[in-house]
PDB file of C-alpha atoms and ligand atoms in Angstrom:
ATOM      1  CA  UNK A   1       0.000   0.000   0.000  1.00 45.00           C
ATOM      2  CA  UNK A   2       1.276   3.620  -1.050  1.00 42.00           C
ATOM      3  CA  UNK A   3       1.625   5.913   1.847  1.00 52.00           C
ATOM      4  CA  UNK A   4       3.291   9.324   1.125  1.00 52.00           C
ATOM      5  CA  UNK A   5       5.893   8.511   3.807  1.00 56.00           C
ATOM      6  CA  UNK A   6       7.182   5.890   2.393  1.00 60.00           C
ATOM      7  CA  UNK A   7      10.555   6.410   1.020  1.00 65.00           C
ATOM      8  CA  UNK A   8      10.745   6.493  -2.485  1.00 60.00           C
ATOM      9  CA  UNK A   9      13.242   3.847  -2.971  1.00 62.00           C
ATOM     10  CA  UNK A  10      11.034   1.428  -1.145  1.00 73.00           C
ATOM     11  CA  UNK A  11       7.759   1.937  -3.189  1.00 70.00           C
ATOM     12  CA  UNK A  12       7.389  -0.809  -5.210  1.00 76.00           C
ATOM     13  CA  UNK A  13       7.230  -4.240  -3.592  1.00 89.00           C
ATOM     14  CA  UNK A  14       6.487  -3.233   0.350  1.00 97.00           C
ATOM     15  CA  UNK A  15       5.691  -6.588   1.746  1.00 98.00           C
ATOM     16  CA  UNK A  16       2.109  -6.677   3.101  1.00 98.00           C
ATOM     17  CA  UNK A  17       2.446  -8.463   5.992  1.00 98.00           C
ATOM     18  CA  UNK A  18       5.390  -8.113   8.654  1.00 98.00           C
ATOM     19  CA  UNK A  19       5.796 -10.678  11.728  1.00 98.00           C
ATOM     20  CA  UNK A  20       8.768 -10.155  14.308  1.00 98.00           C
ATOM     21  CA  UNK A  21       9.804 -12.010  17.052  1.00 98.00           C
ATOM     22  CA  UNK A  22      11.028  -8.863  19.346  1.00 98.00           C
ATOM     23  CA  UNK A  23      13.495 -10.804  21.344  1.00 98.00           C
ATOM     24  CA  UNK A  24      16.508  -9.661  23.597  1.00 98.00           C
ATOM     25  CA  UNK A  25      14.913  -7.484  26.049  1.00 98.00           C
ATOM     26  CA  UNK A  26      16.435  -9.910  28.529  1.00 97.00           C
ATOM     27  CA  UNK A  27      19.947  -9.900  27.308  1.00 98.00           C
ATOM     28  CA  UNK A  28      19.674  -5.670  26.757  1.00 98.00           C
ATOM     29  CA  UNK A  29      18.860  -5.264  30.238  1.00 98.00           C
ATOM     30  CA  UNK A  30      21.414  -7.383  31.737  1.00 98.00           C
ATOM     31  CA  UNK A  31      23.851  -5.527  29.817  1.00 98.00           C
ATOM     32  CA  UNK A  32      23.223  -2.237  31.607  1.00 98.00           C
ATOM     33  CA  UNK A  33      22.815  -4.479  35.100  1.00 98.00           C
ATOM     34  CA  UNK A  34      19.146  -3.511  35.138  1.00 98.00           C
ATOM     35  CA  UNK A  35      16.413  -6.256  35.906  1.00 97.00           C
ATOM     36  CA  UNK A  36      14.746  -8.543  33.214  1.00 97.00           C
ATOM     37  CA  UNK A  37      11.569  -6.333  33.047  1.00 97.00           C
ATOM     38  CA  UNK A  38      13.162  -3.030  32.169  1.00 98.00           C
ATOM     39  CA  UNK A  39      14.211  -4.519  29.150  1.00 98.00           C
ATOM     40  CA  UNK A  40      10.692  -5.264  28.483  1.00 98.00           C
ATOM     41  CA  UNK A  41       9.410  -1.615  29.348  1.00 98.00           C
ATOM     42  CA  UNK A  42      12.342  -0.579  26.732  1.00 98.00           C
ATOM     43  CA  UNK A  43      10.854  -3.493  24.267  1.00 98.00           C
ATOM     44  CA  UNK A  44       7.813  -2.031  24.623  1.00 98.00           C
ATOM     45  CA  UNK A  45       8.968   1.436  23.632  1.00 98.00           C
ATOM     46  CA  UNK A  46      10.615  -0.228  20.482  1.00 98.00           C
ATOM     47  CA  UNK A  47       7.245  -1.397  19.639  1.00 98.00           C
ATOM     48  CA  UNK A  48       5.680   1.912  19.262  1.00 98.00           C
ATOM     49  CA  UNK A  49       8.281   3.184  17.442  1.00 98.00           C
ATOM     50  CA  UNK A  50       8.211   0.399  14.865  1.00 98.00           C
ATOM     51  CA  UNK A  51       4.359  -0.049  15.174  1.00 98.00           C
ATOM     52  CA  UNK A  52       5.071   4.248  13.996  1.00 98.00           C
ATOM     53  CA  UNK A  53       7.083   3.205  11.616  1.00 98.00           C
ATOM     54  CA  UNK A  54       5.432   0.623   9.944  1.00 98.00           C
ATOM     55  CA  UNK A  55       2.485   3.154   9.840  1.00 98.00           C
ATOM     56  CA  UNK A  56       4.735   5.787   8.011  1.00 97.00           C
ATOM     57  CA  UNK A  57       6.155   3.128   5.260  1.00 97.00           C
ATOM     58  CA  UNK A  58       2.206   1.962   4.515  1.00 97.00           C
ATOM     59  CA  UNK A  59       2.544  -1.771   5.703  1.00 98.00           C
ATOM     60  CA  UNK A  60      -1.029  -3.345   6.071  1.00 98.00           C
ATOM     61  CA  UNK A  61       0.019  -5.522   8.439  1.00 98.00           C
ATOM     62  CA  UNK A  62       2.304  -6.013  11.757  1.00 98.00           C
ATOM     63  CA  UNK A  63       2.307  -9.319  13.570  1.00 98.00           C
ATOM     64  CA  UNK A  64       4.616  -9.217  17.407  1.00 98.00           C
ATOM     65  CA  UNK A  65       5.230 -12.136  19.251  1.00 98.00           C
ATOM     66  CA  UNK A  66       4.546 -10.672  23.022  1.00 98.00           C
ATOM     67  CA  UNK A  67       4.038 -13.669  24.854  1.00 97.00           C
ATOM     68  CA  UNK A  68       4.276 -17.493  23.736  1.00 96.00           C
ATOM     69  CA  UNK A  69       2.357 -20.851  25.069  1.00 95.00           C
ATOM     70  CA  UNK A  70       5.965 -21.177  27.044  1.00 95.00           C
ATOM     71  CA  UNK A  71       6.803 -18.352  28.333  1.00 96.00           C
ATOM     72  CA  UNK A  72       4.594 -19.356  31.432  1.00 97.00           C
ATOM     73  CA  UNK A  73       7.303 -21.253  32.515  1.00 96.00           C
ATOM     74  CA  UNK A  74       9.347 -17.662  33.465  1.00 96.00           C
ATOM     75  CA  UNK A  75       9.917 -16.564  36.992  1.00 96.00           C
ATOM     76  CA  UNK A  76       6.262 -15.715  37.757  1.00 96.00           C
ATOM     77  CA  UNK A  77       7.566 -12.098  38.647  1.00 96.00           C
ATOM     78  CA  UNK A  78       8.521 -11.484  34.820  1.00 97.00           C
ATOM     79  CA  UNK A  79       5.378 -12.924  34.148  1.00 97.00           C
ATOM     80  CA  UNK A  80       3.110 -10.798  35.889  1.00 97.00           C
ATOM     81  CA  UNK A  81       5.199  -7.667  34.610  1.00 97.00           C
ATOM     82  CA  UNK A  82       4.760  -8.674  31.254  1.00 97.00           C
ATOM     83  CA  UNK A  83       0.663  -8.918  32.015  1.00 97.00           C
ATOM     84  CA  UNK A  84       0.788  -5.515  33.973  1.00 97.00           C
ATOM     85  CA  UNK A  85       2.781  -3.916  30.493  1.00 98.00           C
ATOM     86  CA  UNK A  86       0.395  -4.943  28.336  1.00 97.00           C
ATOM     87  CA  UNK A  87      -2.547  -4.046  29.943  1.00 97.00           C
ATOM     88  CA  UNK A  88      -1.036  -0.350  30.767  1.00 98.00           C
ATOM     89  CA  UNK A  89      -0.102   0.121  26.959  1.00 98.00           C
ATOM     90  CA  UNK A  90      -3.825  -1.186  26.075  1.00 97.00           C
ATOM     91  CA  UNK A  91      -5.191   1.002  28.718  1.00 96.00           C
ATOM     92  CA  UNK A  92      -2.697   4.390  27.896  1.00 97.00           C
ATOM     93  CA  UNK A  93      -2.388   3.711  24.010  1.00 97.00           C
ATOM     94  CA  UNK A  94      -6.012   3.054  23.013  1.00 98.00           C
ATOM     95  CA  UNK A  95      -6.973   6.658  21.973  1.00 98.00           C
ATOM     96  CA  UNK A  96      -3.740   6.789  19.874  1.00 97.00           C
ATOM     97  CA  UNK A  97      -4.188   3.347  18.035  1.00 98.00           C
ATOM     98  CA  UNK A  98      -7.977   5.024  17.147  1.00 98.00           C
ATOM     99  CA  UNK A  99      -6.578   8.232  16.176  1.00 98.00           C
ATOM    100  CA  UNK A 100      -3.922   6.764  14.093  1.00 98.00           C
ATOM    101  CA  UNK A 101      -6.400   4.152  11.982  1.00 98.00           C
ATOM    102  CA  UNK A 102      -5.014   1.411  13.965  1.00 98.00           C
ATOM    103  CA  UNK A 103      -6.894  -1.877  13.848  1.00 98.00           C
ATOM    104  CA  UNK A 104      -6.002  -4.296  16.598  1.00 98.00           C
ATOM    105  CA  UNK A 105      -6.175  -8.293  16.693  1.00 98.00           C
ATOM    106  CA  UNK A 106      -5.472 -10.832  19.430  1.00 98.00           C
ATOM    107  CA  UNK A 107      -3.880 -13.724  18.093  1.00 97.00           C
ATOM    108  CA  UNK A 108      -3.620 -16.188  21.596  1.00 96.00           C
ATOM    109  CA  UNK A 109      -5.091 -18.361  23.847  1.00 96.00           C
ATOM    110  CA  UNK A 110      -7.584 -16.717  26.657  1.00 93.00           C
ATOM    111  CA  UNK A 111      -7.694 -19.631  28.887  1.00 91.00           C
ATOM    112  CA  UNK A 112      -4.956 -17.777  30.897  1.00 91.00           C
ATOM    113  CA  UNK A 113      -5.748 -14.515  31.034  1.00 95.00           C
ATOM    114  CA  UNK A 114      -6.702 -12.495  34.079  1.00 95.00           C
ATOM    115  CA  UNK A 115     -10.207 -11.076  33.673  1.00 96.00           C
ATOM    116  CA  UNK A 116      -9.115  -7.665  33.727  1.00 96.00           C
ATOM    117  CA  UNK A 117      -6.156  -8.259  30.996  1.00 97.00           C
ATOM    118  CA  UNK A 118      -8.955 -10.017  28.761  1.00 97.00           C
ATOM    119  CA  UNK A 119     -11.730  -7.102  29.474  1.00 97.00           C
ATOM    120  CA  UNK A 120      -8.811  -4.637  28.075  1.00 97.00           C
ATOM    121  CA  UNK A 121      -7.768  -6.629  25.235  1.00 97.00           C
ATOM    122  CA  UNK A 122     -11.237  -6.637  24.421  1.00 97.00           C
ATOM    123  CA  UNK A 123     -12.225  -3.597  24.708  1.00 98.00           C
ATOM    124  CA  UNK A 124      -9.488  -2.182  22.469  1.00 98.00           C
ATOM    125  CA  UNK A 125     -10.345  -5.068  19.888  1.00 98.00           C
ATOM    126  CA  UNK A 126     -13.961  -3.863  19.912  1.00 98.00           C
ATOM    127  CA  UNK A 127     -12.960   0.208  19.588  1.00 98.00           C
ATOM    128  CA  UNK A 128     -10.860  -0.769  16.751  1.00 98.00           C
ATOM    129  CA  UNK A 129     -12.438  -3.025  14.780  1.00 98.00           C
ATOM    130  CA  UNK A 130     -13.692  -0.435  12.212  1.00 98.00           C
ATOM    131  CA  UNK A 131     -10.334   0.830  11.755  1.00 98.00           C
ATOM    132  CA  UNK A 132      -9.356   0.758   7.866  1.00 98.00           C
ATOM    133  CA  UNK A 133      -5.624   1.509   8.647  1.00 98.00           C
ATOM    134  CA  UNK A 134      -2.393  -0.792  10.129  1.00 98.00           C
ATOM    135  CA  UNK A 135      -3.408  -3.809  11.501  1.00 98.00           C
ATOM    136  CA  UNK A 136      -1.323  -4.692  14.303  1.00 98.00           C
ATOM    137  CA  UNK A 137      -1.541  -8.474  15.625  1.00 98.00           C
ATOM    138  CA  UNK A 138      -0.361  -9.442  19.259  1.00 98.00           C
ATOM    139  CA  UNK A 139       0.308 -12.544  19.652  1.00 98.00           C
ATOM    140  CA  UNK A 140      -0.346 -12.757  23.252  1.00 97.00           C
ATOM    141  CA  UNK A 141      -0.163 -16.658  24.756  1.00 97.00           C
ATOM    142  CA  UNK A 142       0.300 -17.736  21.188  1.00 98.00           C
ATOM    143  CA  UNK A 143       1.946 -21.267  20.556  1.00 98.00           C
ATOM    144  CA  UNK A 144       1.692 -22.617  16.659  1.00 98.00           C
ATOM    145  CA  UNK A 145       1.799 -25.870  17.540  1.00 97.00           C
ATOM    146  CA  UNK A 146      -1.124 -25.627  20.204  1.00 97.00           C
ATOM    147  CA  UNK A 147      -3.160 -23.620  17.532  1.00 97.00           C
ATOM    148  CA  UNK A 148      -2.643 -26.251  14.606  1.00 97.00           C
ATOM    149  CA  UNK A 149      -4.058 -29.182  17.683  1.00 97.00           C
ATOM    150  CA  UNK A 150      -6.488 -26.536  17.839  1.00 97.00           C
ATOM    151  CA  UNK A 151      -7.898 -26.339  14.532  1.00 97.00           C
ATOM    152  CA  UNK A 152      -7.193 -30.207  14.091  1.00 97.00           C
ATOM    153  CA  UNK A 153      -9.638 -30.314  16.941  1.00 97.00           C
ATOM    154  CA  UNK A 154     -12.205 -28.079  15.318  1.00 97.00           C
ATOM    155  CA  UNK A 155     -12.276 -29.321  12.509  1.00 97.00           C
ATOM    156  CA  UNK A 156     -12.815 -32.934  13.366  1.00 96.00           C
ATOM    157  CA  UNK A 157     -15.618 -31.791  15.660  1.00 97.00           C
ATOM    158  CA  UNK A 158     -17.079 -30.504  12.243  1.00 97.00           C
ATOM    159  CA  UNK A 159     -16.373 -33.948  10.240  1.00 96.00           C
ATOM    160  CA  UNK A 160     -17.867 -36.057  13.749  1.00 97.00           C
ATOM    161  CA  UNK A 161     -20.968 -33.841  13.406  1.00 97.00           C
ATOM    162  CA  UNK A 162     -21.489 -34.240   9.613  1.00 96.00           C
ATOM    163  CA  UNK A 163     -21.153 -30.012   9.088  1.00 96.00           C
ATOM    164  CA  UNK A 164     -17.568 -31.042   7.021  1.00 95.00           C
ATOM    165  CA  UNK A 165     -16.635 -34.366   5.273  1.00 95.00           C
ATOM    166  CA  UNK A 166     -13.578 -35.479   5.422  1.00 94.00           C
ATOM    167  CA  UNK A 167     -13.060 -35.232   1.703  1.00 94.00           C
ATOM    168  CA  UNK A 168     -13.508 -31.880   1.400  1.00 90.00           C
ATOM    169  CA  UNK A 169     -10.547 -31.061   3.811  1.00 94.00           C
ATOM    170  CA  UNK A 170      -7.688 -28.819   2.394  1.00 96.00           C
ATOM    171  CA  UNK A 171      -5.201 -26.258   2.863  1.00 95.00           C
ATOM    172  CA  UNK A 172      -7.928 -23.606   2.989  1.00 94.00           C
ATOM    173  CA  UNK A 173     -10.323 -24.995   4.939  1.00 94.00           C
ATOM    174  CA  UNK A 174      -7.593 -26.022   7.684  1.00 93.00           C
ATOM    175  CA  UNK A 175      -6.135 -22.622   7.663  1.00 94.00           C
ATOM    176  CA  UNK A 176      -9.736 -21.212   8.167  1.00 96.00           C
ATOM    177  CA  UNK A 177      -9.925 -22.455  11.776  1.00 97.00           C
ATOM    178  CA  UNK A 178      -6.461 -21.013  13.183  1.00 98.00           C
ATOM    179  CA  UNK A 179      -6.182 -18.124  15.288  1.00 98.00           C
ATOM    180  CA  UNK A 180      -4.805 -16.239  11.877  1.00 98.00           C
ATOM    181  CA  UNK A 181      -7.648 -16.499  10.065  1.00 96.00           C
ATOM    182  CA  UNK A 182      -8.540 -14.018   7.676  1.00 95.00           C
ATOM    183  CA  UNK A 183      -4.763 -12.405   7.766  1.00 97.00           C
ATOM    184  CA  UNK A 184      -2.650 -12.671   4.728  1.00 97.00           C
ATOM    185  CA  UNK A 185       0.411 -15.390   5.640  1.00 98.00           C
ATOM    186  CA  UNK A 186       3.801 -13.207   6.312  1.00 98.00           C
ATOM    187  CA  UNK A 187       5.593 -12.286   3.525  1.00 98.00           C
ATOM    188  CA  UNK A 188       8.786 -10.802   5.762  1.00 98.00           C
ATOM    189  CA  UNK A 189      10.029 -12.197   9.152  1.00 98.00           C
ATOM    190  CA  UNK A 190      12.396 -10.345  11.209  1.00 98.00           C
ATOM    191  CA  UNK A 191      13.721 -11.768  14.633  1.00 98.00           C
ATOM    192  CA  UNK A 192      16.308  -9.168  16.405  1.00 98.00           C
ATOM    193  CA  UNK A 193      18.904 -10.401  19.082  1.00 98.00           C
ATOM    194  CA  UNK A 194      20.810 -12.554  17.026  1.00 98.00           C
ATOM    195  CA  UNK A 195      18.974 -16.005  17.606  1.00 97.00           C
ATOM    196  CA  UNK A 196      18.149 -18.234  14.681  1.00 98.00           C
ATOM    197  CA  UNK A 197      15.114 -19.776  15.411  1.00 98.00           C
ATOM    198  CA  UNK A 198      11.032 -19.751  14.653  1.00 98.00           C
ATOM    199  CA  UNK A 199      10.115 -20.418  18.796  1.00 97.00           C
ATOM    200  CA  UNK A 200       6.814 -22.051  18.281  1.00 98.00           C
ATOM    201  CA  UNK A 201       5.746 -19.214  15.837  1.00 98.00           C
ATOM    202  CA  UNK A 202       3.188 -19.026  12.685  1.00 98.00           C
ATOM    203  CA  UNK A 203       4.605 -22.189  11.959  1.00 98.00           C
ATOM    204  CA  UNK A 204       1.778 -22.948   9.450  1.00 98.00           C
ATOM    205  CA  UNK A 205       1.974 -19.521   8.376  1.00 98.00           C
ATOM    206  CA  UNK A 206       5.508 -18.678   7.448  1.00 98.00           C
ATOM    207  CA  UNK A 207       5.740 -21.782   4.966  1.00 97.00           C
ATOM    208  CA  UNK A 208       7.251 -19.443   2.404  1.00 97.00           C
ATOM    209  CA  UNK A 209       7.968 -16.418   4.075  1.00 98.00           C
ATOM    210  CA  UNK A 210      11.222 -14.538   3.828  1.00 98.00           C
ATOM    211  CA  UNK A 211      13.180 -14.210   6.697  1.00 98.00           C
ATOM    212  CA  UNK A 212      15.660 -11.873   8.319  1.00 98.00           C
ATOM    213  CA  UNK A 213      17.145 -12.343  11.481  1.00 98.00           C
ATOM    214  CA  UNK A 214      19.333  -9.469  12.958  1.00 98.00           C
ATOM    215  CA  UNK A 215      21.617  -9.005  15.995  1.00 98.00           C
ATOM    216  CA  UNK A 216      20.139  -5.666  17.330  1.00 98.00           C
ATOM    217  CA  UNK A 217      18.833  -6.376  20.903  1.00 98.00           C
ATOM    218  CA  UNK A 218      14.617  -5.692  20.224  1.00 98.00           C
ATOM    219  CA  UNK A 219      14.874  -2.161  22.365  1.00 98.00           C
ATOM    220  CA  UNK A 220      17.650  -0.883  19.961  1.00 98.00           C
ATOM    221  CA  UNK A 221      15.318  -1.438  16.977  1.00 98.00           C
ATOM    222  CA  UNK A 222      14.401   1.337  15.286  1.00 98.00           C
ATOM    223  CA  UNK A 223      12.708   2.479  12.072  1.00 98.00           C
ATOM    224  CA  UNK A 224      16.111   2.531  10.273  1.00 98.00           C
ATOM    225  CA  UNK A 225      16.113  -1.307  10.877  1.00 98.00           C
ATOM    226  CA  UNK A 226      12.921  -2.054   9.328  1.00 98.00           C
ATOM    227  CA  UNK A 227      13.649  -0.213   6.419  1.00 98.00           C
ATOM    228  CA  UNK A 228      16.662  -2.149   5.956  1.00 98.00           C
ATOM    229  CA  UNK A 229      15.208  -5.493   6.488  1.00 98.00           C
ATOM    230  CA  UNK A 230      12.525  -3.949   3.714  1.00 98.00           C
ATOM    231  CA  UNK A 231      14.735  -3.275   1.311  1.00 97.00           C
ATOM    232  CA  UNK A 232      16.624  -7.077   1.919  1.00 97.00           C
ATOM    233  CA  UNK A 233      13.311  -8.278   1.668  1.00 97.00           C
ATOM    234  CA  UNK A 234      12.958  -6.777  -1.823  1.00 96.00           C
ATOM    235  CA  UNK A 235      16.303  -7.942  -3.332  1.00 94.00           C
ATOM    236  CA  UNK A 236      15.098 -11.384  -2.998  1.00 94.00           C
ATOM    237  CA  UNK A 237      13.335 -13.584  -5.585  1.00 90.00           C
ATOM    238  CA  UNK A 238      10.707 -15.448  -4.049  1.00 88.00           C
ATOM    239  CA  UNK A 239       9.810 -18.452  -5.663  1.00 87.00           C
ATOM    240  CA  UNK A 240       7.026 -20.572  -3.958  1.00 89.00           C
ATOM    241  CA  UNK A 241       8.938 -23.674  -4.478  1.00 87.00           C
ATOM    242  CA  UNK A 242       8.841 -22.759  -8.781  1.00 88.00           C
ATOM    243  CA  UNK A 243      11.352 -21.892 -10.464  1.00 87.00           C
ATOM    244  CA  UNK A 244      12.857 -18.243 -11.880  1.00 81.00           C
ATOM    245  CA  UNK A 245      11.023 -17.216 -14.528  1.00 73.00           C
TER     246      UNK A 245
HETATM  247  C1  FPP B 301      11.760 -11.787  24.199  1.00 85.66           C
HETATM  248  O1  FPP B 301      12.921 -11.263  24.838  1.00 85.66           O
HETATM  249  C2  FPP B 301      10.656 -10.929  24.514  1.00 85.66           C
HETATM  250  C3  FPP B 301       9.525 -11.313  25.155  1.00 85.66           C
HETATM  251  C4  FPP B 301       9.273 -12.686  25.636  1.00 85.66           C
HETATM  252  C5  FPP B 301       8.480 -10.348  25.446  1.00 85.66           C
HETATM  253  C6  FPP B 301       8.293  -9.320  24.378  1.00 85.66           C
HETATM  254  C7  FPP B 301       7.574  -8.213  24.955  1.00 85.66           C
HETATM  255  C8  FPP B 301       7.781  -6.939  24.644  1.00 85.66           C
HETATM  256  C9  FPP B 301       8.682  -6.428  23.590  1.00 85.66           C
HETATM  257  C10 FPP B 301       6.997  -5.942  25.340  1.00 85.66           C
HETATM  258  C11 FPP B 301       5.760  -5.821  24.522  1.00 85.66           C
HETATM  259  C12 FPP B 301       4.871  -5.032  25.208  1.00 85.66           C
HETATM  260  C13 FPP B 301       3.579  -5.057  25.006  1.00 85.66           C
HETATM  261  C14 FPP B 301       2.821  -3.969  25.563  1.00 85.66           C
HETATM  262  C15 FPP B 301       2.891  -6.106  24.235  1.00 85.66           C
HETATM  263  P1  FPP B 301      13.561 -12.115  26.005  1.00 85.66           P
HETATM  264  O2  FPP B 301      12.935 -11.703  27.274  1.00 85.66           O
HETATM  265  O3  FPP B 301      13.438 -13.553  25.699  1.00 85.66           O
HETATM  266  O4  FPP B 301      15.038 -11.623  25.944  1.00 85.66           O
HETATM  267  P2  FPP B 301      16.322 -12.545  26.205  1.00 85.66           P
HETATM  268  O5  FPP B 301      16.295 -13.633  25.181  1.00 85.66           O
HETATM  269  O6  FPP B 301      17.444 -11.587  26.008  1.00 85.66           O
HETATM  270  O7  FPP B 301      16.222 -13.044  27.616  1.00 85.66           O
END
């Protein structure tokens, strides 16, 4: 999509939808000899910037991996921070995701989620669900592989009760029951902090998505490092398992 922000060189060929694993929060904050959740507060700053950015360069769509299916398993105090962050940004940030066109999704289990977390994810889903501009995606207690057993689940349910047969099953269909649905699959992935790994995300999703993986520490990210990983993104041929033309 064309915004007037966008730089010129980056015009043609913005990729639609952008998914980033915003990890190193941890290892930033130990550098300084602060504690584990300042790095998150500082994460969270990098966010809105990039959320900013990717506002100003006309992407459709942002995908962040907040919280996974494991990161329960954390020292319950970095846990609960993590729940208090999010639900001060939802609570502080709403009228500014309205103002700026911002639609938001939950991508995530709410099993959980505290009450009052899931009343102010919801209410900032709901205020923004008319939105025509970004639409940002937080993946908030989001695990792939629990969301593909997921879907498996619903859509035997639907075979057992006669609404599906089983030889109608396909890609589509299957894909229609995850947490994703009705998002475009990522066409860029970026992961910051210098780790080379997927960690349980859009598994299903990122089949053919082109990915960049950088060794900035998430709060160091800045708008300067998307358009970089933009401009990588577009120097590549992407095939679909074809061939060059
Ligand atoms: C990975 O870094 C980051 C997370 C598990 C949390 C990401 C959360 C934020 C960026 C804050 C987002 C805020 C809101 C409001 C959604 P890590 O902790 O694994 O870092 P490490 O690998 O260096 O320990």
């Amino acid at each position: 999509m064309y915004s007037p922000n966008t730089p010129s060189s980056l015009d043609a060929n913005l990729p639609r939808h952008i998914a980033i694993v915003m990890d190193g929060n941890g290892r930033w904050a130990k550098a300084r000899g602060l504690e584990r959740l300042k790095g998150h507060y500082e994460g969270a700053e990098a966010l809105k910037r990039t959320i900013q950015a990717a506002v100003e360069l006309g992407i459709q769509y942002l995908t962040v991996y907040a919280f996974s299916t494991e990161n329960w398993h954390r020292p319950e105090e970095e846990v609960k921070g993590l729940m208090v962050l999010l639900r001060h940004h939802l609570e502080t940030g709403l009228d500014e995701l309205i103002e700026k066109n911002i639609q938001l999704k939950f991508i995530g289990f709410y099993d959980r989620i505290e009450p009052d977390l899931k009343k102010s994810i919801d209410k900032a889903v709901n205020k923004t669900a008319h939105n025509t501009g970004l639409v940002l995606c937080i993946a908030f207690n989001y695990g792939a592989r629990a969301e593909i057993v997921e879907a498996a689940r619903q859509v035997s349910e639907k075979v057992k009760k006669g609404e599906l047969i089983l030889e109608d099953l396909n890609e589509k269909i299957f894909a229609e029951h995850f947490l994703t649905q009705g998002l475009p699959d990522p066409d860029l992935f970026i992961r910051t902090s210098g780790v080379y790994r997927l960690s349980n995300y859009l598994l299903w999703q990122m089949a053919y998505t082109e990915m960049i993986f950088l060794d900035t520490q998430w709060p160091d990210f800045k708008k300067e490092d998307l358009i970089n990983a933009i401009s990588e993104y577009q120097q590549r041929e992407r095939r679909f398992g074809k061939i060059s033309a």
